[in-house]
Amino acid sequence: MLQTKTLSGLRLAYTDTGETDRPAIVLMHGWGCTHETLATIERTAREAGYRVVAVDFPGFGASEEPAEVWGVEQYTRQIEELIDSLGLEAPTLLGHSFGGRVGILYASRRPVGKLILVDAAGIKPHRSLSYYVKVYSFKAMKRLMYLRYGREEAERRLDARRAKAGSSDYAAASPMMRRILSKVVNEDLTSRLPLIKAPTLLLWGEADTATPIADARKMERLIPDAGLVSWPGAGHYSFLDAPLPFRSVLTSFLKS
C-alpha cells in the first residue's frame, strides 16, 4: 500500500512492508518507471528475509514532480531524508538504471549494508565529435531564440524540438522532467565509485544498449569490493530478461 511523506519540499510516495525486526532494503527504479517495475525484485527480497521499501522518485508514479531542475544530488538527498525518517540504519540499496545513480552517490558518502546496481547509470558515455557539434549548435540556436521570442516562448519551442529529436524517455516526459533528464544523464559519478565501501553486486544484461556492459566492468574495477554477474542476450531490464538466474544470484547475495 502506498504511503507518502513530504521530504525536500516534495511529496514522495513509497511502499514499506514494515517488518522492523528484519534488515531493510530500499528499491529505486529507473527513469520513466515506478516502484511497480521492480515488483519481482521486491518479492525476491521479501522471501530472502528483508523489509522492503520501494520508492516512486519525484516526477514518477504517485510522487510529486519537482518545481525546479533537480540533479542526482537532490534525488539522493530526498532518499537520505526518507531513510532517516524511517529509522533505517545502514540499509541495503538496490538501484536500477537511474536509481543506480542515486545508489552510487548515497553509498559513496553514507553507510549502507550492501549495494546492488542493476544495469545502472552513472558513467558518462564517450561522446563523438558530431555529438559536441550538435550540442553547441543547439546552444547557439537557444540563445538566438531567447533574443527573438523571449524566454517562455523560446522554451516552448525548444521543448518541442527536443521531444522530436530525443529518446523515447525524453519524448514521454513533461517539460520539467525533460530538463531534469538532460541534467542527470550528463552527471558523471565515476569519481564517487572508489569511495563506496560496502560490498557491491553488479547485475547486468550483456545486450544492454542504454548502460552498456563496459560501464559495469568499469564500475567493477573502481568500486573496492565489487563483483559483476551478467547474462548474454539480456538487455537493460536484466531482471525481466533473465528472471530465474537473476533471482538466484540476488537471493544468494542478500543472504550472504
mmCIF file of C-alpha atoms in Angstrom:
data_model
loop_
_atom_site.group_PDB
_atom_site.id
_atom_site.type_symbol
_atom_site.label_atom_id
_atom_site.label_comp_id
_atom_site.label_asym_id
_atom_site.label_seq_id
_atom_site.Cartn_x
_atom_site.Cartn_y
_atom_site.Cartn_z
ATOM 1 C CA MET A 1 0.000 0.000 0.000
ATOM 2 C CA LEU A 2 1.355 3.408 -1.000
ATOM 3 C CA GLN A 3 2.341 5.842 1.723
ATOM 4 C CA THR A 4 3.539 9.424 1.366
ATOM 5 C CA LYS A 5 5.903 11.789 3.153
ATOM 6 C CA THR A 6 6.840 15.365 2.347
ATOM 7 C CA LEU A 7 10.622 15.392 2.088
ATOM 8 C CA SER A 8 12.887 18.000 0.494
ATOM 9 C CA GLY A 9 9.721 20.021 -0.018
ATOM 10 C CA LEU A 10 8.022 17.401 -2.217
ATOM 11 C CA ARG A 11 5.502 14.627 -1.656
ATOM 12 C CA LEU A 12 7.278 11.284 -2.020
ATOM 13 C CA ALA A 13 5.247 8.104 -2.470
ATOM 14 C CA TYR A 14 6.654 4.769 -1.319
ATOM 15 C CA THR A 15 5.717 1.323 -0.070
ATOM 16 C CA ASP A 16 7.081 -0.226 3.113
ATOM 17 C CA THR A 17 6.496 -3.803 4.194
ATOM 18 C CA GLY A 18 7.223 -2.575 7.716
ATOM 19 C CA GLU A 19 8.881 -5.563 9.423
ATOM 20 C CA THR A 20 11.093 -3.706 11.884
ATOM 21 C CA ASP A 21 12.810 -6.920 13.007
ATOM 22 C CA ARG A 22 14.246 -7.527 9.521
ATOM 23 C CA PRO A 23 17.167 -5.904 7.715
ATOM 24 C CA ALA A 24 15.935 -3.248 5.285
ATOM 25 C CA ILE A 25 16.422 -2.847 1.557
ATOM 26 C CA VAL A 26 15.447 0.266 -0.421
ATOM 27 C CA LEU A 27 14.478 -0.297 -4.064
ATOM 28 C CA MET A 28 14.963 2.571 -6.539
ATOM 29 C CA HIS A 29 13.574 2.328 -10.060
ATOM 30 C CA GLY A 30 14.843 3.608 -13.384
ATOM 31 C CA TRP A 31 13.816 6.636 -15.413
ATOM 32 C CA GLY A 32 10.261 6.502 -16.728
ATOM 33 C CA CYS A 33 9.314 3.697 -14.328
ATOM 34 C CA THR A 34 7.709 3.377 -10.877
ATOM 35 C CA HIS A 35 8.168 1.145 -7.839
ATOM 36 C CA GLU A 36 5.882 -1.399 -9.548
ATOM 37 C CA THR A 37 8.544 -2.038 -12.199
ATOM 38 C CA LEU A 38 10.638 -3.738 -9.505
ATOM 39 C CA ALA A 39 7.803 -5.937 -8.207
ATOM 40 C CA THR A 40 9.647 -9.204 -8.932
ATOM 41 C CA ILE A 41 12.719 -7.913 -7.100
ATOM 42 C CA GLU A 42 10.546 -6.885 -4.146
ATOM 43 C CA ARG A 43 9.175 -10.432 -3.892
ATOM 44 C CA THR A 44 12.676 -11.895 -4.015
ATOM 45 C CA ALA A 45 13.893 -9.545 -1.269
ATOM 46 C CA ARG A 46 10.934 -10.355 0.995
ATOM 47 C CA GLU A 47 11.489 -14.089 0.532
ATOM 48 C CA ALA A 48 15.143 -13.518 1.475
ATOM 49 C CA GLY A 49 14.010 -12.050 4.806
ATOM 50 C CA TYR A 50 14.115 -8.306 4.148
ATOM 51 C CA ARG A 51 11.899 -5.388 4.993
ATOM 52 C CA VAL A 52 11.344 -3.754 1.607
ATOM 53 C CA VAL A 53 10.930 -0.021 0.988
ATOM 54 C CA ALA A 54 10.230 0.854 -2.665
ATOM 55 C CA VAL A 55 10.012 4.458 -3.839
ATOM 56 C CA ASP A 56 8.421 6.412 -6.660
ATOM 57 C CA PHE A 57 11.022 9.046 -7.491
ATOM 58 C CA PRO A 58 9.711 12.630 -7.781
ATOM 59 C CA GLY A 59 8.141 13.078 -11.199
ATOM 60 C CA PHE A 60 7.085 9.420 -11.460
ATOM 61 C CA GLY A 61 4.206 7.319 -10.182
ATOM 62 C CA ALA A 62 2.359 8.948 -7.302
ATOM 63 C CA SER A 63 5.207 11.260 -6.282
ATOM 64 C CA GLU A 64 5.143 14.983 -6.878
ATOM 65 C CA GLU A 65 7.093 16.496 -9.772
ATOM 66 C CA PRO A 66 9.896 18.924 -8.837
ATOM 67 C CA ALA A 67 9.142 22.590 -9.495
ATOM 68 C CA GLU A 68 12.781 23.247 -10.410
ATOM 69 C CA VAL A 69 15.518 21.336 -12.187
ATOM 70 C CA TRP A 70 16.777 18.602 -9.870
ATOM 71 C CA GLY A 71 20.010 16.699 -10.262
ATOM 72 C CA VAL A 72 21.224 13.441 -8.729
ATOM 73 C CA GLU A 73 22.145 15.369 -5.568
ATOM 74 C CA GLN A 74 18.553 16.441 -4.877
ATOM 75 C CA TYR A 75 17.143 12.982 -5.565
ATOM 76 C CA THR A 76 19.758 11.432 -3.285
ATOM 77 C CA ARG A 77 19.135 13.935 -0.529
ATOM 78 C CA GLN A 78 15.441 13.056 -0.528
ATOM 79 C CA ILE A 79 16.233 9.338 -0.202
ATOM 80 C CA GLU A 80 18.557 10.178 2.692
ATOM 81 C CA GLU A 81 15.690 12.015 4.375
ATOM 82 C CA LEU A 82 13.334 9.080 3.803
ATOM 83 C CA ILE A 83 15.787 6.581 5.280
ATOM 84 C CA ASP A 84 16.389 8.806 8.297
ATOM 85 C CA SER A 85 12.654 9.349 8.838
ATOM 86 C CA LEU A 86 12.040 5.590 8.806
ATOM 87 C CA GLY A 87 14.883 4.959 11.243
ATOM 88 C CA LEU A 88 16.736 2.617 8.874
ATOM 89 C CA GLU A 89 20.374 2.075 9.838
ATOM 90 C CA ALA A 90 22.759 1.195 7.010
ATOM 91 C CA PRO A 91 20.087 -0.329 4.744
ATOM 92 C CA THR A 92 20.879 -2.264 1.605
ATOM 93 C CA LEU A 93 20.256 -0.214 -1.542
ATOM 94 C CA LEU A 94 19.211 -1.550 -4.937
ATOM 95 C CA GLY A 95 19.099 0.815 -7.884
ATOM 96 C CA HIS A 96 18.085 0.043 -11.456
ATOM 97 C CA SER A 97 19.253 2.392 -14.225
ATOM 98 C CA PHE A 98 18.688 5.956 -12.918
ATOM 99 C CA GLY A 99 18.151 4.505 -9.433
ATOM 100 C CA GLY A 100 21.726 3.283 -9.651
ATOM 101 C CA ARG A 101 22.924 6.886 -9.839
ATOM 102 C CA VAL A 102 21.241 7.608 -6.527
ATOM 103 C CA GLY A 103 22.622 4.402 -5.055
ATOM 104 C CA ILE A 104 26.173 5.305 -6.096
ATOM 105 C CA LEU A 105 26.032 8.805 -4.651
ATOM 106 C CA TYR A 106 24.345 7.674 -1.420
ATOM 107 C CA ALA A 107 26.735 4.768 -0.805
ATOM 108 C CA SER A 108 29.770 6.951 -1.526
ATOM 109 C CA ARG A 109 29.010 9.173 1.467
ATOM 110 C CA ARG A 110 26.810 7.251 3.905
ATOM 111 C CA PRO A 111 26.998 3.726 5.325
ATOM 112 C CA VAL A 112 24.950 1.019 3.631
ATOM 113 C CA GLY A 113 24.783 -2.686 4.337
ATOM 114 C CA LYS A 114 25.158 -3.698 0.698
ATOM 115 C CA LEU A 115 24.791 -2.014 -2.680
ATOM 116 C CA ILE A 116 23.178 -3.655 -5.699
ATOM 117 C CA LEU A 117 23.447 -1.917 -9.059
ATOM 118 C CA VAL A 118 21.202 -3.315 -11.795
ATOM 119 C CA ASP A 119 22.017 -2.109 -15.324
ATOM 120 C CA ALA A 120 22.902 1.109 -13.543
ATOM 121 C CA ALA A 121 23.621 4.549 -14.943
ATOM 122 C CA GLY A 122 26.399 6.744 -13.585
ATOM 123 C CA ILE A 123 29.218 6.544 -16.140
ATOM 124 C CA LYS A 124 29.137 9.453 -18.569
ATOM 125 C CA PRO A 125 29.253 7.971 -22.083
ATOM 126 C CA HIS A 126 32.041 8.712 -24.522
ATOM 127 C CA ARG A 127 30.846 11.398 -26.940
ATOM 128 C CA SER A 128 31.827 11.727 -30.588
ATOM 129 C CA LEU A 129 32.846 14.981 -32.261
ATOM 130 C CA SER A 130 29.490 15.083 -34.072
ATOM 131 C CA TYR A 131 27.722 14.984 -30.690
ATOM 132 C CA TYR A 132 29.548 18.092 -29.470
ATOM 133 C CA VAL A 133 28.904 19.885 -32.771
ATOM 134 C CA LYS A 134 25.200 19.124 -32.295
ATOM 135 C CA VAL A 135 25.208 20.269 -28.648
ATOM 136 C CA TYR A 136 26.970 23.591 -29.243
ATOM 137 C CA SER A 137 24.876 24.285 -32.333
ATOM 138 C CA PHE A 138 21.779 23.775 -30.208
ATOM 139 C CA LYS A 139 23.099 26.115 -27.516
ATOM 140 C CA ALA A 140 23.756 28.823 -30.102
ATOM 141 C CA MET A 141 20.247 28.383 -31.515
ATOM 142 C CA LYS A 142 18.834 28.589 -27.969
ATOM 143 C CA ARG A 143 20.467 31.976 -27.375
ATOM 144 C CA LEU A 144 19.112 33.306 -30.658
ATOM 145 C CA MET A 145 15.593 32.058 -29.882
ATOM 146 C CA TYR A 146 15.696 33.716 -26.447
ATOM 147 C CA LEU A 147 16.508 37.015 -28.160
ATOM 148 C CA ARG A 148 13.836 36.587 -30.818
ATOM 149 C CA TYR A 149 10.904 35.093 -28.871
ATOM 150 C CA GLY A 150 11.603 35.735 -25.191
ATOM 151 C CA ARG A 151 12.288 33.051 -22.583
ATOM 152 C CA GLU A 152 8.843 31.477 -22.218
ATOM 153 C CA GLU A 153 8.043 31.098 -25.917
ATOM 154 C CA ALA A 154 11.614 30.039 -26.703
ATOM 155 C CA GLU A 155 11.462 27.249 -24.083
ATOM 156 C CA ARG A 156 8.149 26.015 -25.509
ATOM 157 C CA ARG A 157 9.641 25.780 -28.996
ATOM 158 C CA LEU A 158 12.850 24.195 -27.711
ATOM 159 C CA ASP A 159 10.924 21.552 -25.768
ATOM 160 C CA ALA A 160 9.069 20.626 -28.946
ATOM 161 C CA ARG A 161 12.375 20.235 -30.816
ATOM 162 C CA ARG A 162 13.919 18.186 -28.017
ATOM 163 C CA ALA A 163 10.894 15.868 -27.880
ATOM 164 C CA LYS A 164 11.082 15.288 -31.639
ATOM 165 C CA ALA A 165 14.811 14.605 -31.675
ATOM 166 C CA GLY A 166 15.286 12.902 -28.301
ATOM 167 C CA SER A 167 14.848 9.436 -26.834
ATOM 168 C CA SER A 168 11.500 7.824 -26.037
ATOM 169 C CA ASP A 169 12.068 8.652 -22.345
ATOM 170 C CA TYR A 170 12.642 12.270 -23.257
ATOM 171 C CA ALA A 171 9.642 12.477 -25.579
ATOM 172 C CA ALA A 172 7.303 10.988 -22.962
ATOM 173 C CA ALA A 173 8.379 13.375 -20.195
ATOM 174 C CA SER A 174 6.868 16.692 -19.158
ATOM 175 C CA PRO A 175 8.859 19.868 -19.970
ATOM 176 C CA MET A 176 10.292 19.962 -16.418
ATOM 177 C CA MET A 177 11.217 16.268 -16.399
ATOM 178 C CA ARG A 178 12.891 16.718 -19.791
ATOM 179 C CA ARG A 179 15.122 19.381 -18.301
ATOM 180 C CA ILE A 180 15.885 17.151 -15.331
ATOM 181 C CA LEU A 181 16.698 14.224 -17.627
ATOM 182 C CA SER A 182 19.026 16.427 -19.689
ATOM 183 C CA LYS A 183 20.862 17.325 -16.485
ATOM 184 C CA VAL A 184 21.135 13.913 -14.824
ATOM 185 C CA VAL A 185 22.285 11.992 -17.917
ATOM 186 C CA ASN A 186 25.305 14.283 -18.118
ATOM 187 C CA GLU A 187 26.334 13.848 -14.479
ATOM 188 C CA ASP A 188 29.388 11.607 -14.282
ATOM 189 C CA LEU A 189 29.699 9.722 -10.986
ATOM 190 C CA THR A 190 32.944 7.931 -11.834
ATOM 191 C CA SER A 191 34.856 9.801 -9.123
ATOM 192 C CA ARG A 192 32.392 8.544 -6.481
ATOM 193 C CA LEU A 193 32.920 4.864 -7.221
ATOM 194 C CA PRO A 194 36.220 4.391 -5.261
ATOM 195 C CA LEU A 195 34.523 5.916 -2.191
ATOM 196 C CA ILE A 196 31.981 3.090 -1.924
ATOM 197 C CA LYS A 197 32.991 0.799 0.937
ATOM 198 C CA ALA A 198 30.005 -1.561 1.001
ATOM 199 C CA PRO A 199 30.003 -4.984 -0.685
ATOM 200 C CA THR A 200 28.611 -4.248 -4.146
ATOM 201 C CA LEU A 201 26.902 -6.569 -6.623
ATOM 202 C CA LEU A 202 26.606 -5.539 -10.272
ATOM 203 C CA LEU A 203 23.839 -7.320 -12.196
ATOM 204 C CA TRP A 204 23.829 -6.676 -15.935
ATOM 205 C CA GLY A 205 22.423 -7.614 -19.313
ATOM 206 C CA GLU A 206 25.235 -8.061 -21.813
ATOM 207 C CA ALA A 207 22.956 -6.770 -24.601
ATOM 208 C CA ASP A 208 22.144 -3.587 -22.673
ATOM 209 C CA THR A 209 22.459 -0.607 -25.024
ATOM 210 C CA ALA A 210 21.322 2.071 -22.548
ATOM 211 C CA THR A 211 24.013 1.325 -19.957
ATOM 212 C CA PRO A 212 26.467 -0.968 -21.756
ATOM 213 C CA ILE A 213 28.371 -3.792 -20.135
ATOM 214 C CA ALA A 214 31.549 -1.711 -20.465
ATOM 215 C CA ASP A 215 30.085 0.587 -17.796
ATOM 216 C CA ALA A 216 29.632 -2.391 -15.474
ATOM 217 C CA ARG A 217 33.229 -3.506 -15.978
ATOM 218 C CA LYS A 218 34.466 -0.009 -15.193
ATOM 219 C CA MET A 219 32.361 0.076 -12.023
ATOM 220 C CA GLU A 220 33.727 -3.333 -11.019
ATOM 221 C CA ARG A 221 37.297 -2.037 -11.393
ATOM 222 C CA LEU A 222 36.729 1.164 -9.435
ATOM 223 C CA ILE A 223 34.487 0.018 -6.564
ATOM 224 C CA PRO A 224 36.803 -1.612 -3.981
ATOM 225 C CA ASP A 225 34.551 -4.571 -3.070
ATOM 226 C CA ALA A 226 32.514 -5.260 -6.209
ATOM 227 C CA GLY A 227 31.560 -8.305 -8.250
ATOM 228 C CA LEU A 228 29.840 -8.481 -11.632
ATOM 229 C CA VAL A 229 27.346 -11.070 -12.869
ATOM 230 C CA SER A 230 25.975 -10.670 -16.401
ATOM 231 C CA TRP A 231 23.758 -12.577 -18.811
ATOM 232 C CA PRO A 232 24.171 -12.933 -22.597
ATOM 233 C CA GLY A 233 21.115 -11.787 -24.527
ATOM 234 C CA ALA A 234 19.628 -9.830 -21.615
ATOM 235 C CA GLY A 235 19.067 -6.113 -22.089
ATOM 236 C CA HIS A 236 18.557 -3.074 -19.881
ATOM 237 C CA TYR A 237 15.951 -4.902 -17.787
ATOM 238 C CA SER A 238 18.062 -7.924 -16.943
ATOM 239 C CA PHE A 239 15.754 -8.858 -14.062
ATOM 240 C CA LEU A 240 12.939 -9.365 -16.589
ATOM 241 C CA ASP A 241 15.045 -10.836 -19.404
ATOM 242 C CA ALA A 242 16.820 -13.416 -17.216
ATOM 243 C CA PRO A 243 14.422 -13.776 -14.268
ATOM 244 C CA LEU A 244 15.465 -17.146 -12.846
ATOM 245 C CA PRO A 245 19.264 -16.677 -12.784
ATOM 246 C CA PHE A 246 18.798 -13.072 -11.662
ATOM 247 C CA ARG A 247 16.661 -14.185 -8.735
ATOM 248 C CA SER A 248 19.143 -16.900 -7.778
ATOM 249 C CA VAL A 249 22.141 -14.559 -7.729
ATOM 250 C CA LEU A 250 20.267 -11.792 -5.914
ATOM 251 C CA THR A 251 18.961 -14.172 -3.242
ATOM 252 C CA SER A 252 22.432 -15.569 -2.622
ATOM 253 C CA PHE A 253 23.914 -12.075 -2.224
ATOM 254 C CA LEU A 254 21.132 -10.880 0.084
ATOM 255 C CA LYS A 255 21.513 -13.931 2.324
ATOM 256 C CA SER A 256 25.310 -13.928 2.363
#
